[in-house]
PDB file of C-alpha atoms and ligand atoms in Angstrom:
ATOM      1  CA  UNK A   1      32.229  45.074  -7.201  1.00 36.00           C
ATOM      2  CA  UNK A   2      35.319  43.069  -8.033  1.00 38.00           C
ATOM      3  CA  UNK A   3      33.889  39.624  -8.677  1.00 45.00           C
ATOM      4  CA  UNK A   4      37.243  37.822  -8.373  1.00 48.00           C
ATOM      5  CA  UNK A   5      38.064  39.206  -4.922  1.00 50.00           C
ATOM      6  CA  UNK A   6      34.788  38.015  -3.477  1.00 56.00           C
ATOM      7  CA  UNK A   7      35.329  35.210  -0.921  1.00 62.00           C
ATOM      8  CA  UNK A   8      34.121  31.762  -1.993  1.00 65.00           C
ATOM      9  CA  UNK A   9      30.648  31.178  -0.737  1.00 93.00           C
ATOM     10  CA  UNK A  10      30.372  28.176   1.525  1.00 97.00           C
ATOM     11  CA  UNK A  11      27.743  25.653   0.520  1.00 98.00           C
ATOM     12  CA  UNK A  12      26.672  22.563   2.455  1.00 98.00           C
ATOM     13  CA  UNK A  13      24.997  19.762   0.465  1.00 98.00           C
ATOM     14  CA  UNK A  14      23.251  16.966   2.327  1.00 98.00           C
ATOM     15  CA  UNK A  15      23.467  13.638   0.447  1.00 98.00           C
ATOM     16  CA  UNK A  16      26.294  12.081  -1.610  1.00 97.00           C
ATOM     17  CA  UNK A  17      24.402   9.945  -4.112  1.00 96.00           C
ATOM     18  CA  UNK A  18      23.629  11.371  -7.579  1.00 96.00           C
ATOM     19  CA  UNK A  19      22.185  14.871  -7.119  1.00 97.00           C
ATOM     20  CA  UNK A  20      24.598  15.880  -4.310  1.00 98.00           C
ATOM     21  CA  UNK A  21      27.933  15.180  -6.063  1.00 98.00           C
ATOM     22  CA  UNK A  22      26.535  16.460  -9.414  1.00 97.00           C
ATOM     23  CA  UNK A  23      25.726  19.811  -7.787  1.00 98.00           C
ATOM     24  CA  UNK A  24      29.057  19.777  -5.901  1.00 98.00           C
ATOM     25  CA  UNK A  25      30.866  19.343  -9.239  1.00 98.00           C
ATOM     26  CA  UNK A  26      29.355  22.515 -10.724  1.00 97.00           C
ATOM     27  CA  UNK A  27      29.623  24.612  -7.567  1.00 97.00           C
ATOM     28  CA  UNK A  28      33.277  23.620  -7.194  1.00 97.00           C
ATOM     29  CA  UNK A  29      33.921  24.465 -10.843  1.00 96.00           C
ATOM     30  CA  UNK A  30      32.490  27.952 -10.311  1.00 95.00           C
ATOM     31  CA  UNK A  31      34.542  28.686  -7.206  1.00 94.00           C
ATOM     32  CA  UNK A  32      32.263  27.789  -4.329  1.00 96.00           C
ATOM     33  CA  UNK A  33      33.645  26.141  -1.212  1.00 96.00           C
ATOM     34  CA  UNK A  34      31.660  22.927  -0.974  1.00 98.00           C
ATOM     35  CA  UNK A  35      31.038  20.484   1.859  1.00 98.00           C
ATOM     36  CA  UNK A  36      28.940  17.344   1.326  1.00 98.00           C
ATOM     37  CA  UNK A  37      27.542  15.451   4.318  1.00 98.00           C
ATOM     38  CA  UNK A  38      26.444  11.826   3.820  1.00 98.00           C
ATOM     39  CA  UNK A  39      24.731   9.677   6.412  1.00 97.00           C
ATOM     40  CA  UNK A  40      26.292   6.451   5.086  1.00 97.00           C
ATOM     41  CA  UNK A  41      29.932   5.565   5.860  1.00 97.00           C
ATOM     42  CA  UNK A  42      30.881   5.862   2.138  1.00 96.00           C
ATOM     43  CA  UNK A  43      29.223   6.612  -1.179  1.00 95.00           C
ATOM     44  CA  UNK A  44      26.522   3.954  -1.398  1.00 91.00           C
ATOM     45  CA  UNK A  45      26.935   1.331  -4.124  1.00 87.00           C
ATOM     46  CA  UNK A  46      24.257  -0.888  -5.603  1.00 79.00           C
ATOM     47  CA  UNK A  47      21.239  -0.390  -7.777  1.00 80.00           C
ATOM     48  CA  UNK A  48      20.426  -1.553 -11.261  1.00 79.00           C
ATOM     49  CA  UNK A  49      21.309   0.291 -14.439  1.00 83.00           C
ATOM     50  CA  UNK A  50      20.186   3.863 -15.063  1.00 88.00           C
ATOM     51  CA  UNK A  51      19.914   5.221 -18.618  1.00 88.00           C
ATOM     52  CA  UNK A  52      22.102   8.211 -19.479  1.00 92.00           C
ATOM     53  CA  UNK A  53      20.627   9.671 -22.645  1.00 90.00           C
ATOM     54  CA  UNK A  54      19.562  12.973 -24.216  1.00 90.00           C
ATOM     55  CA  UNK A  55      20.116  15.891 -21.819  1.00 93.00           C
ATOM     56  CA  UNK A  56      21.763  13.622 -19.240  1.00 93.00           C
ATOM     57  CA  UNK A  57      24.348  12.485 -21.803  1.00 93.00           C
ATOM     58  CA  UNK A  58      25.091  16.096 -22.683  1.00 94.00           C
ATOM     59  CA  UNK A  59      25.467  16.918 -18.971  1.00 95.00           C
ATOM     60  CA  UNK A  60      27.922  14.071 -18.253  1.00 95.00           C
ATOM     61  CA  UNK A  61      29.899  15.041 -21.367  1.00 95.00           C
ATOM     62  CA  UNK A  62      30.274  18.619 -20.099  1.00 97.00           C
ATOM     63  CA  UNK A  63      31.333  17.236 -16.733  1.00 97.00           C
ATOM     64  CA  UNK A  64      34.108  15.164 -18.366  1.00 96.00           C
ATOM     65  CA  UNK A  65      32.573  11.902 -17.173  1.00 96.00           C
ATOM     66  CA  UNK A  66      31.983  10.206 -20.533  1.00 95.00           C
ATOM     67  CA  UNK A  67      35.172   8.052 -20.532  1.00 94.00           C
ATOM     68  CA  UNK A  68      34.398   6.631 -17.069  1.00 94.00           C
ATOM     69  CA  UNK A  69      30.755   6.028 -17.933  1.00 95.00           C
ATOM     70  CA  UNK A  70      31.606   4.401 -21.271  1.00 93.00           C
ATOM     71  CA  UNK A  71      33.736   1.913 -19.347  1.00 93.00           C
ATOM     72  CA  UNK A  72      30.832   1.219 -17.002  1.00 91.00           C
ATOM     73  CA  UNK A  73      28.229   0.841 -19.798  1.00 90.00           C
ATOM     74  CA  UNK A  74      26.293  -2.406 -19.224  1.00 86.00           C
ATOM     75  CA  UNK A  75      24.906  -2.691 -22.749  1.00 84.00           C
ATOM     76  CA  UNK A  76      21.481  -4.313 -22.328  1.00 86.00           C
ATOM     77  CA  UNK A  77      20.459  -5.987 -25.561  1.00 89.00           C
ATOM     78  CA  UNK A  78      17.011  -7.442 -24.981  1.00 94.00           C
ATOM     79  CA  UNK A  79      13.837  -7.067 -22.937  1.00 94.00           C
ATOM     80  CA  UNK A  80      11.677 -10.202 -22.887  1.00 96.00           C
ATOM     81  CA  UNK A  81       8.076 -10.313 -21.670  1.00 96.00           C
ATOM     82  CA  UNK A  82       7.077 -13.639 -20.125  1.00 96.00           C
ATOM     83  CA  UNK A  83       3.740 -15.171 -19.075  1.00 95.00           C
ATOM     84  CA  UNK A  84       2.876 -16.507 -15.613  1.00 90.00           C
ATOM     85  CA  UNK A  85       4.622 -19.802 -16.427  1.00 90.00           C
ATOM     86  CA  UNK A  86       7.826 -17.923 -17.355  1.00 89.00           C
ATOM     87  CA  UNK A  87       7.391 -18.672 -21.085  1.00 94.00           C
ATOM     88  CA  UNK A  88       8.495 -15.867 -23.474  1.00 95.00           C
ATOM     89  CA  UNK A  89       5.666 -13.905 -25.080  1.00 96.00           C
ATOM     90  CA  UNK A  90       7.803 -11.420 -27.030  1.00 96.00           C
ATOM     91  CA  UNK A  91      11.102  -9.514 -27.061  1.00 96.00           C
ATOM     92  CA  UNK A  92      12.117  -5.911 -27.740  1.00 93.00           C
ATOM     93  CA  UNK A  93      15.374  -4.032 -28.049  1.00 90.00           C
ATOM     94  CA  UNK A  94      15.668  -1.615 -25.070  1.00 84.00           C
ATOM     95  CA  UNK A  95      15.654   1.437 -27.390  1.00 83.00           C
ATOM     96  CA  UNK A  96      12.220   0.426 -28.708  1.00 85.00           C
ATOM     97  CA  UNK A  97      10.890   0.915 -25.185  1.00 80.00           C
ATOM     98  CA  UNK A  98      12.963   3.888 -24.021  1.00 78.00           C
ATOM     99  CA  UNK A  99      13.020   5.847 -27.277  1.00 78.00           C
ATOM    100  CA  UNK A 100      16.800   6.137 -26.899  1.00 76.00           C
ATOM    101  CA  UNK A 101      19.569   5.805 -29.450  1.00 78.00           C
ATOM    102  CA  UNK A 102      21.554   2.538 -29.682  1.00 76.00           C
ATOM    103  CA  UNK A 103      25.333   3.114 -29.663  1.00 78.00           C
ATOM    104  CA  UNK A 104      24.977   6.642 -28.224  1.00 82.00           C
ATOM    105  CA  UNK A 105      23.051   6.191 -24.987  1.00 86.00           C
ATOM    106  CA  UNK A 106      24.772   4.801 -21.951  1.00 91.00           C
ATOM    107  CA  UNK A 107      23.396   2.476 -19.343  1.00 90.00           C
ATOM    108  CA  UNK A 108      25.280   2.537 -16.068  1.00 92.00           C
ATOM    109  CA  UNK A 109      24.727   0.769 -12.774  1.00 89.00           C
ATOM    110  CA  UNK A 110      23.538   3.305 -10.208  1.00 91.00           C
ATOM    111  CA  UNK A 111      26.567   2.585  -7.994  1.00 92.00           C
ATOM    112  CA  UNK A 112      28.996   3.127 -10.895  1.00 93.00           C
ATOM    113  CA  UNK A 113      27.334   6.463 -11.694  1.00 95.00           C
ATOM    114  CA  UNK A 114      27.584   7.562  -8.050  1.00 96.00           C
ATOM    115  CA  UNK A 115      31.239   6.505  -8.026  1.00 96.00           C
ATOM    116  CA  UNK A 116      32.043   8.303 -11.308  1.00 96.00           C
ATOM    117  CA  UNK A 117      30.570  11.502  -9.871  1.00 97.00           C
ATOM    118  CA  UNK A 118      32.361  11.173  -6.525  1.00 97.00           C
ATOM    119  CA  UNK A 119      35.870  10.030  -7.568  1.00 96.00           C
ATOM    120  CA  UNK A 120      37.047  13.227  -9.360  1.00 95.00           C
ATOM    121  CA  UNK A 121      35.628  15.330  -6.526  1.00 97.00           C
ATOM    122  CA  UNK A 122      36.921  13.568  -3.466  1.00 95.00           C
ATOM    123  CA  UNK A 123      40.170  15.593  -3.291  1.00 94.00           C
ATOM    124  CA  UNK A 124      38.530  18.885  -4.274  1.00 95.00           C
ATOM    125  CA  UNK A 125      35.450  18.935  -2.090  1.00 97.00           C
ATOM    126  CA  UNK A 126      35.065  18.197   1.615  1.00 98.00           C
ATOM    127  CA  UNK A 127      33.046  15.027   2.272  1.00 98.00           C
ATOM    128  CA  UNK A 128      31.755  14.302   5.779  1.00 98.00           C
ATOM    129  CA  UNK A 129      30.654  10.657   5.852  1.00 98.00           C
ATOM    130  CA  UNK A 130      28.798   8.917   8.647  1.00 98.00           C
ATOM    131  CA  UNK A 131      27.170  12.165   9.687  1.00 98.00           C
ATOM    132  CA  UNK A 132      23.955  14.089   9.185  1.00 98.00           C
ATOM    133  CA  UNK A 133      22.535  17.535   9.849  1.00 98.00           C
ATOM    134  CA  UNK A 134      20.964  17.602  13.338  1.00 98.00           C
ATOM    135  CA  UNK A 135      19.821  21.249  13.405  1.00 98.00           C
ATOM    136  CA  UNK A 136      19.772  24.205  11.017  1.00 97.00           C
ATOM    137  CA  UNK A 137      19.514  27.811  12.196  1.00 97.00           C
ATOM    138  CA  UNK A 138      18.909  30.208   9.295  1.00 95.00           C
ATOM    139  CA  UNK A 139      19.894  33.692  10.493  1.00 95.00           C
ATOM    140  CA  UNK A 140      19.343  35.456   7.169  1.00 90.00           C
ATOM    141  CA  UNK A 141      22.813  35.867   5.701  1.00 90.00           C
ATOM    142  CA  UNK A 142      24.135  32.545   7.057  1.00 94.00           C
ATOM    143  CA  UNK A 143      22.998  29.147   8.259  1.00 96.00           C
ATOM    144  CA  UNK A 144      24.413  27.726  11.502  1.00 98.00           C
ATOM    145  CA  UNK A 145      24.544  23.944  11.300  1.00 98.00           C
ATOM    146  CA  UNK A 146      25.006  21.391  14.055  1.00 98.00           C
ATOM    147  CA  UNK A 147      25.767  17.853  12.871  1.00 98.00           C
ATOM    148  CA  UNK A 148      24.852  14.580  14.606  1.00 98.00           C
ATOM    149  CA  UNK A 149      28.583  14.159  15.385  1.00 98.00           C
ATOM    150  CA  UNK A 150      28.513  17.415  17.383  1.00 98.00           C
ATOM    151  CA  UNK A 151      30.477  19.337  14.732  1.00 98.00           C
ATOM    152  CA  UNK A 152      29.262  22.966  14.383  1.00 98.00           C
ATOM    153  CA  UNK A 153      29.788  24.944  11.173  1.00 98.00           C
ATOM    154  CA  UNK A 154      28.383  28.002   9.400  1.00 97.00           C
ATOM    155  CA  UNK A 155      27.464  28.072   5.688  1.00 97.00           C
ATOM    156  CA  UNK A 156      26.026  30.606   3.282  1.00 96.00           C
ATOM    157  CA  UNK A 157      23.715  28.072   1.715  1.00 96.00           C
ATOM    158  CA  UNK A 158      22.433  24.595   2.595  1.00 97.00           C
ATOM    159  CA  UNK A 159      21.048  22.309  -0.129  1.00 98.00           C
ATOM    160  CA  UNK A 160      19.052  19.137   0.519  1.00 98.00           C
ATOM    161  CA  UNK A 161      20.022  16.337  -1.917  1.00 98.00           C
ATOM    162  CA  UNK A 162      19.203  13.633   0.588  1.00 97.00           C
ATOM    163  CA  UNK A 163      16.587  11.747  -1.373  1.00 94.00           C
ATOM    164  CA  UNK A 164      12.852  11.158  -1.304  1.00 88.00           C
ATOM    165  CA  UNK A 165      12.641  11.190   2.485  1.00 89.00           C
ATOM    166  CA  UNK A 166      14.877  14.241   2.804  1.00 95.00           C
ATOM    167  CA  UNK A 167      16.171  15.089   6.274  1.00 96.00           C
ATOM    168  CA  UNK A 168      16.887  18.663   5.160  1.00 97.00           C
ATOM    169  CA  UNK A 169      13.286  19.172   4.000  1.00 96.00           C
ATOM    170  CA  UNK A 170      12.009  17.778   7.313  1.00 96.00           C
ATOM    171  CA  UNK A 171      14.232  20.142   9.320  1.00 97.00           C
ATOM    172  CA  UNK A 172      13.186  23.214   7.304  1.00 96.00           C
ATOM    173  CA  UNK A 173       9.576  22.479   6.311  1.00 95.00           C
ATOM    174  CA  UNK A 174       8.402  19.773   8.751  1.00 96.00           C
ATOM    175  CA  UNK A 175       7.165  16.177   8.254  1.00 91.00           C
ATOM    176  CA  UNK A 176       7.221  14.878   4.696  1.00 86.00           C
ATOM    177  CA  UNK A 177       3.601  13.655   4.458  1.00 84.00           C
ATOM    178  CA  UNK A 178       2.105  16.965   3.161  1.00 88.00           C
ATOM    179  CA  UNK A 179       4.792  17.123   0.426  1.00 87.00           C
ATOM    180  CA  UNK A 180       4.242  13.571  -0.727  1.00 84.00           C
ATOM    181  CA  UNK A 181       2.409  13.142  -4.037  1.00 89.00           C
ATOM    182  CA  UNK A 182       1.543   9.496  -4.050  1.00 91.00           C
ATOM    183  CA  UNK A 183       1.124   7.951  -7.498  1.00 95.00           C
ATOM    184  CA  UNK A 184      -0.515   4.746  -6.304  1.00 96.00           C
ATOM    185  CA  UNK A 185       2.388   2.327  -6.858  1.00 96.00           C
ATOM    186  CA  UNK A 186       4.826   0.674  -4.474  1.00 95.00           C
ATOM    187  CA  UNK A 187       8.270  -0.527  -5.637  1.00 92.00           C
ATOM    188  CA  UNK A 188      10.616  -3.057  -4.042  1.00 92.00           C
ATOM    189  CA  UNK A 189      14.181  -3.518  -5.330  1.00 90.00           C
ATOM    190  CA  UNK A 190      16.575  -6.284  -4.262  1.00 89.00           C
ATOM    191  CA  UNK A 191      19.294  -8.596  -5.597  1.00 90.00           C
ATOM    192  CA  UNK A 192      19.290 -12.369  -6.038  1.00 92.00           C
ATOM    193  CA  UNK A 193      21.661 -15.030  -7.437  1.00 94.00           C
ATOM    194  CA  UNK A 194      21.700 -15.304 -11.223  1.00 92.00           C
ATOM    195  CA  UNK A 195      20.375 -18.865 -11.404  1.00 90.00           C
ATOM    196  CA  UNK A 196      18.701 -18.317 -14.764  1.00 87.00           C
ATOM    197  CA  UNK A 197      21.862 -17.704 -16.817  1.00 90.00           C
ATOM    198  CA  UNK A 198      20.664 -14.226 -17.857  1.00 93.00           C
ATOM    199  CA  UNK A 199      23.105 -11.639 -19.295  1.00 92.00           C
ATOM    200  CA  UNK A 200      22.689  -8.098 -20.672  1.00 91.00           C
ATOM    201  CA  UNK A 201      18.913  -8.315 -20.625  1.00 93.00           C
ATOM    202  CA  UNK A 202      15.701  -7.773 -18.690  1.00 94.00           C
ATOM    203  CA  UNK A 203      12.777 -10.142 -18.206  1.00 96.00           C
ATOM    204  CA  UNK A 204       9.350  -8.748 -17.339  1.00 96.00           C
ATOM    205  CA  UNK A 205       6.108 -10.348 -16.162  1.00 96.00           C
ATOM    206  CA  UNK A 206       3.075  -8.214 -15.486  1.00 95.00           C
ATOM    207  CA  UNK A 207      -0.642  -8.343 -14.887  1.00 95.00           C
ATOM    208  CA  UNK A 208      -3.015  -5.502 -13.944  1.00 95.00           C
ATOM    209  CA  UNK A 209      -1.809  -4.140 -10.596  1.00 96.00           C
ATOM    210  CA  UNK A 210       1.412  -6.163 -10.281  1.00 96.00           C
ATOM    211  CA  UNK A 211       4.689  -6.629 -12.129  1.00 97.00           C
ATOM    212  CA  UNK A 212       8.015  -8.388 -11.628  1.00 96.00           C
ATOM    213  CA  UNK A 213      11.253  -7.524 -13.439  1.00 95.00           C
ATOM    214  CA  UNK A 214      14.682  -9.152 -13.468  1.00 94.00           C
ATOM    215  CA  UNK A 215      17.654  -7.151 -14.748  1.00 91.00           C
ATOM    216  CA  UNK A 216      20.869  -8.948 -15.678  1.00 91.00           C
ATOM    217  CA  UNK A 217      24.169  -7.212 -16.401  1.00 86.00           C
ATOM    218  CA  UNK A 218      27.301  -9.369 -16.586  1.00 82.00           C
ATOM    219  CA  UNK A 219      26.587 -13.129 -16.222  1.00 81.00           C
ATOM    220  CA  UNK A 220      28.698 -13.240 -13.052  1.00 80.00           C
ATOM    221  CA  UNK A 221      26.744 -10.386 -11.397  1.00 82.00           C
ATOM    222  CA  UNK A 222      23.791 -10.909  -9.113  1.00 88.00           C
ATOM    223  CA  UNK A 223      20.423 -10.221 -10.700  1.00 91.00           C
ATOM    224  CA  UNK A 224      18.458  -7.124  -9.786  1.00 91.00           C
ATOM    225  CA  UNK A 225      14.852  -7.863  -8.949  1.00 93.00           C
ATOM    226  CA  UNK A 226      12.133  -5.259  -8.988  1.00 93.00           C
ATOM    227  CA  UNK A 227       8.543  -5.848  -7.842  1.00 95.00           C
ATOM    228  CA  UNK A 228       5.794  -3.259  -8.213  1.00 96.00           C
ATOM    229  CA  UNK A 229       2.173  -3.242  -7.154  1.00 97.00           C
ATOM    230  CA  UNK A 230      -0.704  -0.843  -6.803  1.00 97.00           C
ATOM    231  CA  UNK A 231      -1.858   0.261  -3.361  1.00 96.00           C
ATOM    232  CA  UNK A 232      -4.521   2.819  -2.453  1.00 95.00           C
ATOM    233  CA  UNK A 233      -2.536   4.520   0.315  1.00 92.00           C
ATOM    234  CA  UNK A 234       1.202   5.223   0.664  1.00 89.00           C
ATOM    235  CA  UNK A 235       2.926   2.797   3.060  1.00 89.00           C
ATOM    236  CA  UNK A 236       4.334   5.509   5.348  1.00 85.00           C
ATOM    237  CA  UNK A 237       4.513   3.019   8.241  1.00 86.00           C
ATOM    238  CA  UNK A 238       6.978   0.832   6.278  1.00 89.00           C
ATOM    239  CA  UNK A 239       9.380   3.558   5.056  1.00 82.00           C
ATOM    240  CA  UNK A 240      12.034   2.920   7.689  1.00 82.00           C
ATOM    241  CA  UNK A 241      11.088  -0.604   8.687  1.00 92.00           C
ATOM    242  CA  UNK A 242      12.628  -3.348   6.482  1.00 92.00           C
ATOM    243  CA  UNK A 243      10.526  -6.106   8.108  1.00 95.00           C
ATOM    244  CA  UNK A 244       7.288  -4.192   7.425  1.00 95.00           C
ATOM    245  CA  UNK A 245       8.483  -3.658   3.828  1.00 94.00           C
ATOM    246  CA  UNK A 246       9.076  -7.390   3.366  1.00 93.00           C
ATOM    247  CA  UNK A 247       5.654  -8.232   4.872  1.00 94.00           C
ATOM    248  CA  UNK A 248       3.969  -5.745   2.543  1.00 94.00           C
ATOM    249  CA  UNK A 249       5.627  -7.257  -0.533  1.00 94.00           C
ATOM    250  CA  UNK A 250       5.010 -10.868   0.594  1.00 93.00           C
ATOM    251  CA  UNK A 251       1.293 -10.112   1.058  1.00 93.00           C
ATOM    252  CA  UNK A 252       1.003  -8.940  -2.576  1.00 94.00           C
ATOM    253  CA  UNK A 253       3.266 -11.672  -3.983  1.00 93.00           C
ATOM    254  CA  UNK A 254       2.196 -14.735  -1.988  1.00 90.00           C
ATOM    255  CA  UNK A 255       3.093 -17.226  -4.766  1.00 82.00           C
ATOM    256  CA  UNK A 256       6.096 -19.418  -4.059  1.00 67.00           C
ATOM    257  CA  UNK A 257       7.744 -20.706  -7.179  1.00 56.00           C
ATOM    258  CA  UNK A 258      10.689 -22.498  -5.635  1.00 47.00           C
TER     259      UNK A 258
HETATM  260  C1  FAD B 301      21.426   2.600  -2.534  1.00 97.28           C
HETATM  261  C2  FAD B 301      20.525   3.185  -3.614  1.00 97.28           C
HETATM  262  C3  FAD B 301      20.157   2.373  -4.713  1.00 97.28           C
HETATM  263  C4  FAD B 301      19.352   2.899  -5.734  1.00 97.28           C
HETATM  264  N1  FAD B 301      19.073   2.123  -6.817  1.00 97.28           N
HETATM  265  C5  FAD B 301      18.421   2.649  -7.886  1.00 97.28           C
HETATM  266  C6  FAD B 301      18.253   1.946  -9.093  1.00 97.28           C
HETATM  267  O1  FAD B 301      18.661   0.829  -9.183  1.00 97.28           O
HETATM  268  N2  FAD B 301      17.611   2.527 -10.148  1.00 97.28           N
HETATM  269  C7  FAD B 301      17.098   3.795 -10.068  1.00 97.28           C
HETATM  270  O2  FAD B 301      16.539   4.309 -11.038  1.00 97.28           O
HETATM  271  N3  FAD B 301      17.250   4.502  -8.926  1.00 97.28           N
HETATM  272  C8  FAD B 301      17.907   3.969  -7.853  1.00 97.28           C
HETATM  273  N4  FAD B 301      18.087   4.698  -6.704  1.00 97.28           N
HETATM  274  C9  FAD B 301      17.507   6.004  -6.662  1.00 97.28           C
HETATM  275  C10 FAD B 301      18.285   6.981  -7.498  1.00 97.28           C
HETATM  276  O3  FAD B 301      19.650   6.933  -7.202  1.00 97.28           O
HETATM  277  C11 FAD B 301      17.711   8.328  -7.120  1.00 97.28           C
HETATM  278  O4  FAD B 301      16.318   8.324  -7.113  1.00 97.28           O
HETATM  279  C12 FAD B 301      18.061   9.359  -8.108  1.00 97.28           C
HETATM  280  O5  FAD B 301      19.296   9.121  -8.655  1.00 97.28           O
HETATM  281  C13 FAD B 301      18.017  10.688  -7.385  1.00 97.28           C
HETATM  282  O6  FAD B 301      19.211  10.809  -6.664  1.00 97.28           O
HETATM  283  P1  FAD B 301      19.345  11.710  -5.428  1.00 97.28           P
HETATM  284  O7  FAD B 301      20.804  11.998  -5.317  1.00 97.28           O
HETATM  285  O8  FAD B 301      18.386  12.859  -5.535  1.00 97.28           O
HETATM  286  O9  FAD B 301      18.812  10.868  -4.205  1.00 97.28           O
HETATM  287  P2  FAD B 301      19.233   9.384  -3.613  1.00 97.28           P
HETATM  288  O10 FAD B 301      19.899   8.632  -4.717  1.00 97.28           O
HETATM  289  O11 FAD B 301      18.029   8.867  -2.999  1.00 97.28           O
HETATM  290  O12 FAD B 301      20.349   9.779  -2.559  1.00 97.28           O
HETATM  291  C14 FAD B 301      20.147  10.395  -1.340  1.00 97.28           C
HETATM  292  C15 FAD B 301      21.448  10.324  -0.557  1.00 97.28           C
HETATM  293  O13 FAD B 301      21.282  11.037   0.650  1.00 97.28           O
HETATM  294  C16 FAD B 301      21.754  10.249   1.714  1.00 97.28           C
HETATM  295  N5  FAD B 301      21.022  10.628   2.914  1.00 97.28           N
HETATM  296  C17 FAD B 301      19.777  10.282   3.289  1.00 97.28           C
HETATM  297  N6  FAD B 301      19.464  10.831   4.464  1.00 97.28           N
HETATM  298  C18 FAD B 301      20.547  11.557   4.824  1.00 97.28           C
HETATM  299  C19 FAD B 301      20.835  12.362   5.962  1.00 97.28           C
HETATM  300  N7  FAD B 301      19.955  12.494   6.974  1.00 97.28           N
HETATM  301  N8  FAD B 301      22.045  12.971   6.022  1.00 97.28           N
HETATM  302  C20 FAD B 301      22.984  12.819   5.012  1.00 97.28           C
HETATM  303  N9  FAD B 301      22.743  12.049   3.947  1.00 97.28           N
HETATM  304  C21 FAD B 301      21.547  11.437   3.848  1.00 97.28           C
HETATM  305  C22 FAD B 301      21.496   8.808   1.278  1.00 97.28           C
HETATM  306  O14 FAD B 301      22.317   7.880   1.986  1.00 97.28           O
HETATM  307  C23 FAD B 301      21.858   8.888  -0.183  1.00 97.28           C
HETATM  308  O15 FAD B 301      23.242   8.714  -0.410  1.00 97.28           O
HETATM  309  C24 FAD B 301      18.872   4.226  -5.647  1.00 97.28           C
HETATM  310  C25 FAD B 301      19.223   5.025  -4.540  1.00 97.28           C
HETATM  311  C26 FAD B 301      20.059   4.527  -3.539  1.00 97.28           C
HETATM  312  C27 FAD B 301      20.455   5.433  -2.380  1.00 97.28           C
END
């Protein structure tokens, strides 16, 4: 068979965050015709810094993303553990905790990473924002897709990169509960004003069963807060209910310090 005369295979990817555009990059490079559908109106920004080291650094290098990610590097210099009164107990360099390599590893805000993946692709790959897969009909050698917008298209392959609560998985395999492997911890991430004058550092308080972390990038940025706590059962009821999420967190962190 003449490989070059073969028509491009049409691939639909659901989700334009990290995994979706990363896969789109490689499929596009190898001649696939790629469409990415994203439920949000644009690539979603936000999130604290994510380490790019080891295999990940090699991957972004091969993808030609190193210059953009170097520019976005947030360069955390210190992690300080504090006691319940907020007094420092000890400090570490981030690499002592992560096992990474100072000066080589990159640390990039999640939104900047998503943007660096999306920007070089946006004119090469079709992005359908503000839409979602409504139904999938797998007929063996093709998949007929109907989108929430009413658009109907046919693809050779559909890939779910739509996160922990994947819509694609639900449509193909049913409700997510049986696929969920709960590790006993609940996480809440949010932003808050940088009233502590923190910069390029993280501050951590923890006790058995609960922890609180503040991440600071540039002094002018908002802080990223991160609360974790143990819980015997997964909070399925709160997954899509922001008020229930806030109530859950407030019940485990009842202290008011302001
Ligand atoms: C806004 C946001 C902030 C985050 N912040 C952090 C962080 O600070 N630190 C960290 O380590 N991780 C963070 N994460 C998680 C981290 O990005 C992912 O866990 C990890 O990168 C895996 O990426 P992913 O592409 O597999 O999934 P996700 O990053 O979870 O992306 C899934 C994408 O699919 C989209 N989507 C969901 N449902 C549908 C649907 N029905 N149809 C179409 N699209 C859909 C979502 O809008 C999202 O863009 C964040 C994720 C998001 C979305």
